[in-house]
Structures are given as structure tokens and as C-alpha cells.
mmCIF file of C-alpha atoms in Angstrom:
data_model
loop_
_atom_site.group_PDB
_atom_site.id
_atom_site.type_symbol
_atom_site.label_atom_id
_atom_site.label_comp_id
_atom_site.label_asym_id
_atom_site.label_seq_id
_atom_site.Cartn_x
_atom_site.Cartn_y
_atom_site.Cartn_z
ATOM 1 C CA MET M 1 -23.454 28.893 -11.006
ATOM 2 C CA LEU M 2 -20.505 30.652 -12.511
ATOM 3 C CA GLY M 3 -21.005 33.794 -14.493
ATOM 4 C CA ARG M 4 -20.679 33.538 -18.246
ATOM 5 C CA MET M 5 -17.503 35.584 -18.369
ATOM 6 C CA TYR M 6 -14.929 33.541 -20.235
ATOM 7 C CA GLU M 7 -13.560 36.396 -22.306
ATOM 8 C CA GLY M 8 -10.270 35.338 -23.813
ATOM 9 C CA GLN M 9 -10.758 31.711 -22.749
ATOM 10 C CA ASP M 10 -11.507 28.858 -25.073
ATOM 11 C CA CYS M 11 -11.984 26.044 -22.590
ATOM 12 C CA ALA M 12 -14.402 23.123 -22.839
ATOM 13 C CA ALA M 13 -14.015 22.434 -19.104
ATOM 14 C CA ALA M 14 -15.188 25.964 -18.260
ATOM 15 C CA ARG M 15 -18.160 25.635 -20.621
ATOM 16 C CA ALA M 16 -19.065 22.240 -19.120
ATOM 17 C CA LEU M 17 -18.873 23.639 -15.588
ATOM 18 C CA GLU M 18 -21.230 26.412 -16.603
ATOM 19 C CA LEU M 19 -23.815 23.732 -17.434
ATOM 20 C CA VAL M 20 -23.307 21.179 -14.655
ATOM 21 C CA GLY M 21 -20.761 22.567 -12.212
ATOM 22 C CA GLU M 22 -23.160 23.868 -9.589
ATOM 23 C CA ARG M 23 -23.475 21.414 -6.669
ATOM 24 C CA TRP M 24 -27.245 20.961 -6.892
ATOM 25 C CA SER M 25 -26.963 20.252 -10.615
ATOM 26 C CA LEU M 26 -24.444 17.488 -9.975
ATOM 27 C CA LEU M 27 -26.619 15.945 -7.267
ATOM 28 C CA ILE M 28 -29.674 16.082 -9.556
ATOM 29 C CA MET M 29 -27.584 14.336 -12.223
ATOM 30 C CA ARG M 30 -26.446 11.721 -9.686
ATOM 31 C CA ASP M 31 -30.043 10.914 -8.758
ATOM 32 C CA ALA M 32 -31.153 10.796 -12.393
ATOM 33 C CA LEU M 33 -28.243 8.644 -13.562
ATOM 34 C CA PHE M 34 -27.973 6.185 -10.683
ATOM 35 C CA ARG M 35 -31.299 6.270 -8.859
ATOM 36 C CA HIS M 36 -33.287 6.654 -12.094
ATOM 37 C CA PHE M 37 -35.289 9.592 -10.747
ATOM 38 C CA THR M 38 -37.434 11.380 -13.304
ATOM 39 C CA ARG M 39 -39.952 13.300 -11.198
ATOM 40 C CA TYR M 40 -39.644 16.641 -9.488
ATOM 41 C CA SER M 41 -41.007 15.118 -6.263
ATOM 42 C CA GLN M 42 -38.304 12.423 -6.271
ATOM 43 C CA PHE M 43 -35.525 14.992 -6.587
ATOM 44 C CA GLN M 44 -37.204 17.162 -3.935
ATOM 45 C CA SER M 45 -37.462 14.295 -1.421
ATOM 46 C CA SER M 46 -33.921 13.083 -2.015
ATOM 47 C CA LEU M 47 -32.139 16.430 -1.986
ATOM 48 C CA GLU M 48 -34.347 18.470 0.353
ATOM 49 C CA ILE M 49 -33.555 21.449 -1.854
ATOM 50 C CA ALA M 50 -35.654 24.627 -1.868
ATOM 51 C CA PRO M 51 -38.403 24.232 -4.505
ATOM 52 C CA ASN M 52 -37.426 27.402 -6.370
ATOM 53 C CA ILE M 53 -33.787 26.299 -6.596
ATOM 54 C CA LEU M 54 -34.764 22.820 -7.789
ATOM 55 C CA ALA M 55 -37.091 24.248 -10.439
ATOM 56 C CA LYS M 56 -34.375 26.626 -11.638
ATOM 57 C CA ARG M 57 -31.722 23.895 -11.819
ATOM 58 C CA LEU M 58 -34.034 21.500 -13.680
ATOM 59 C CA ASN M 59 -35.005 24.245 -16.141
ATOM 60 C CA THR M 60 -31.338 25.059 -16.728
ATOM 61 C CA LEU M 61 -30.554 21.388 -17.369
ATOM 62 C CA VAL M 62 -33.484 21.147 -19.802
ATOM 63 C CA GLU M 63 -32.421 24.319 -21.629
ATOM 64 C CA ALA M 64 -28.877 22.936 -21.896
ATOM 65 C CA GLY M 65 -30.176 19.722 -23.502
ATOM 66 C CA ILE M 66 -29.145 17.447 -20.613
ATOM 67 C CA PHE M 67 -32.764 16.588 -19.794
ATOM 68 C CA ARG M 68 -35.922 16.687 -21.853
ATOM 69 C CA THR M 69 -39.388 16.903 -20.382
ATOM 70 C CA GLN M 70 -42.362 14.706 -21.094
ATOM 71 C CA ALA M 71 -45.881 14.804 -19.679
ATOM 72 C CA LEU M 72 -46.618 12.001 -17.253
ATOM 73 C CA GLU M 73 -49.083 9.545 -18.698
ATOM 74 C CA SER M 74 -50.853 9.156 -15.356
ATOM 75 C CA ARG M 75 -50.931 12.914 -14.641
ATOM 76 C CA PRO M 76 -50.736 14.912 -17.892
ATOM 77 C CA THR M 77 -50.438 18.210 -16.005
ATOM 78 C CA HIS M 78 -47.161 16.976 -14.471
ATOM 79 C CA GLN M 79 -43.936 16.301 -16.312
ATOM 80 C CA GLU M 80 -41.016 14.020 -15.879
ATOM 81 C CA TYR M 81 -37.386 14.789 -16.604
ATOM 82 C CA LEU M 82 -35.700 12.307 -18.901
ATOM 83 C CA LEU M 83 -31.984 12.233 -19.552
ATOM 84 C CA THR M 84 -30.895 12.875 -23.112
ATOM 85 C CA GLU M 85 -27.856 11.292 -24.734
ATOM 86 C CA MET M 86 -25.948 14.373 -23.572
ATOM 87 C CA GLY M 87 -27.093 13.735 -19.995
ATOM 88 C CA GLN M 88 -26.307 10.019 -20.119
ATOM 89 C CA ALA M 89 -22.794 10.888 -21.303
ATOM 90 C CA LEU M 90 -22.154 12.468 -17.884
ATOM 91 C CA LYS M 91 -22.198 9.064 -16.152
ATOM 92 C CA PRO M 92 -18.420 8.506 -16.323
ATOM 93 C CA VAL M 93 -17.888 12.042 -14.985
ATOM 94 C CA LEU M 94 -20.025 11.301 -11.913
ATOM 95 C CA VAL M 95 -18.297 7.952 -11.446
ATOM 96 C CA ALA M 96 -14.867 9.621 -11.593
ATOM 97 C CA LEU M 97 -15.921 12.427 -9.225
ATOM 98 C CA THR M 98 -17.378 9.943 -6.747
ATOM 99 C CA ARG M 99 -14.306 7.718 -6.889
ATOM 100 C CA TRP M 100 -12.125 10.793 -6.307
ATOM 101 C CA GLY M 101 -14.287 11.705 -3.305
ATOM 102 C CA ASP M 102 -14.037 8.148 -1.944
ATOM 103 C CA GLN M 103 -10.249 8.359 -2.069
ATOM 104 C CA TRP M 104 -9.660 11.916 -0.892
ATOM 105 C CA THR M 105 -12.608 12.866 1.335
ATOM 106 C CA GLY M 106 -13.633 9.471 2.692
ATOM 107 C CA PRO M 107 -15.646 6.593 1.274
ATOM 108 C CA GLY M 108 -19.287 7.211 0.524
ATOM 109 C CA PRO M 109 -22.093 4.673 0.948
ATOM 110 C CA VAL M 110 -22.018 3.299 -2.611
ATOM 111 C CA GLU M 111 -19.667 1.586 -5.001
ATOM 112 C CA PHE M 112 -20.067 1.209 -8.735
ATOM 113 C CA VAL M 113 -20.450 -2.366 -9.935
ATOM 114 C CA HIS M 114 -20.889 -4.150 -13.241
ATOM 115 C CA HIS M 115 -24.551 -5.146 -13.625
ATOM 116 C CA GLN M 116 -23.690 -8.526 -15.152
ATOM 117 C CA CYS M 117 -21.299 -9.865 -12.512
ATOM 118 C CA ASP M 118 -21.774 -7.507 -9.525
ATOM 119 C CA THR M 119 -18.045 -6.716 -9.352
ATOM 120 C CA GLU M 120 -16.686 -3.223 -8.740
ATOM 121 C CA ILE M 121 -15.766 -1.392 -11.938
ATOM 122 C CA GLU M 122 -12.459 0.270 -12.820
ATOM 123 C CA HIS M 123 -12.237 3.673 -14.467
ATOM 124 C CA GLU M 124 -9.235 3.771 -16.790
ATOM 125 C CA ILE M 125 -7.659 6.032 -19.379
ATOM 126 C CA ARG M 126 -6.597 4.320 -22.606
ATOM 127 C CA CYS M 127 -4.722 5.470 -25.666
ATOM 128 C CA ALA M 128 -7.055 5.734 -28.653
ATOM 129 C CA ALA M 129 -4.296 4.614 -31.043
ATOM 130 C CA CYS M 130 -2.555 1.691 -29.335
ATOM 131 C CA GLY M 131 -5.121 0.724 -26.683
ATOM 132 C CA ASP M 132 -2.603 0.795 -23.822
ATOM 133 C CA ASP M 133 -3.646 1.958 -20.363
ATOM 134 C CA VAL M 134 -2.154 5.398 -19.763
ATOM 135 C CA ALA M 135 -0.821 6.511 -16.367
ATOM 136 C CA LEU M 136 -2.068 9.949 -15.283
ATOM 137 C CA GLY M 137 1.517 11.221 -15.265
ATOM 138 C CA ASP M 138 1.738 10.392 -18.968
ATOM 139 C CA VAL M 139 -1.311 12.462 -19.943
ATOM 140 C CA GLN M 140 -0.365 15.739 -21.603
ATOM 141 C CA VAL M 141 -2.268 18.530 -23.300
ATOM 142 C CA ARG M 142 -1.697 19.985 -26.754
ATOM 143 C CA LEU M 143 -3.578 22.402 -28.970
ATOM 144 C CA ARG M 144 -5.932 20.828 -31.461
ATOM 145 C CA SER M 145 -5.199 21.141 -35.130
ATOM 146 C CA PRO M 146 -7.364 23.965 -36.549
ATOM 147 C CA GLN M 147 -9.368 21.573 -38.781
ATOM 148 C CA LEU M 148 -10.160 19.305 -35.775
ATOM 149 C CA ALA M 149 -11.305 22.167 -33.540
ATOM 150 C CA GLU M 150 -14.133 23.145 -35.890
#
């Protein structure tokens, strides 16, 4: 993971990357969000990651508030990792990253579909005011008003 040295930077993207930007963290999130994994053993089998690295990444995600732990009913000495609202909110990020990878590094084995009709989904950017779809070339950045940044 990146060091926590953002002196002079006020950047939400940098802060987000500090929490989830490490590759194992993103793959753990993928398995939790789309494969509904909750157990250490499931992540271990899927990712074939060193146990100490997996434990560290899961602990970091719990400390960040992305997962919460709960004792397993069937085995109270074991815990499961449940996504919080903060963790669930990462779903569109993983969809966008995967779609980017499909386009620029080669298609992966999955596509994202709507549960109700089994049709591939679209990921779009819309204007909050008028509701129009916005082309990427029309997206700009501006500083927030001081009262909104608080």
C-alpha cells in the first residue's frame, strides 16, 4: 500500500487509494461484492494469497470500515467478513475498473448483467441537475465551495 504521505495534497482519490488501492484489497473486494465471499477460507482459496498478507488486508479493510466482522453461528471461534454500506458503495468502482480492463487489456471471463432481465449493464455519467448523459470529454473539475467541502 502507499505510504500516508500526502503533505500538501487534499485529494479524495489519494485517500481512497490508501484504503483500497492495493491489488489484493481490490481482489478481496471483487470476491466479496460479486462472489459473495465472507469467510477467510473462501478468500484464501480464490486468491491463493499468503495467509499473513490476507489477514493484514482484511484487518485493514475492517479498520477502514469497509468490512465488519461477525462470529460465525456454526463456529463461534471463527468470523466472517461482511461488507458495510461503505464497502457496498465500491461496487460501481469495481464495475468501472473491470470494464476498463476488458477494453484496454483484453476481455475477462465475466460480464455484468442486470439481475432482472439478464442483459449487460451500462455504466454512465449523468448530470445531477439536468439528467443528461455526459461525455467524458465534457467532464471538468473545479474547486468545491468552502461550505460544501466541510
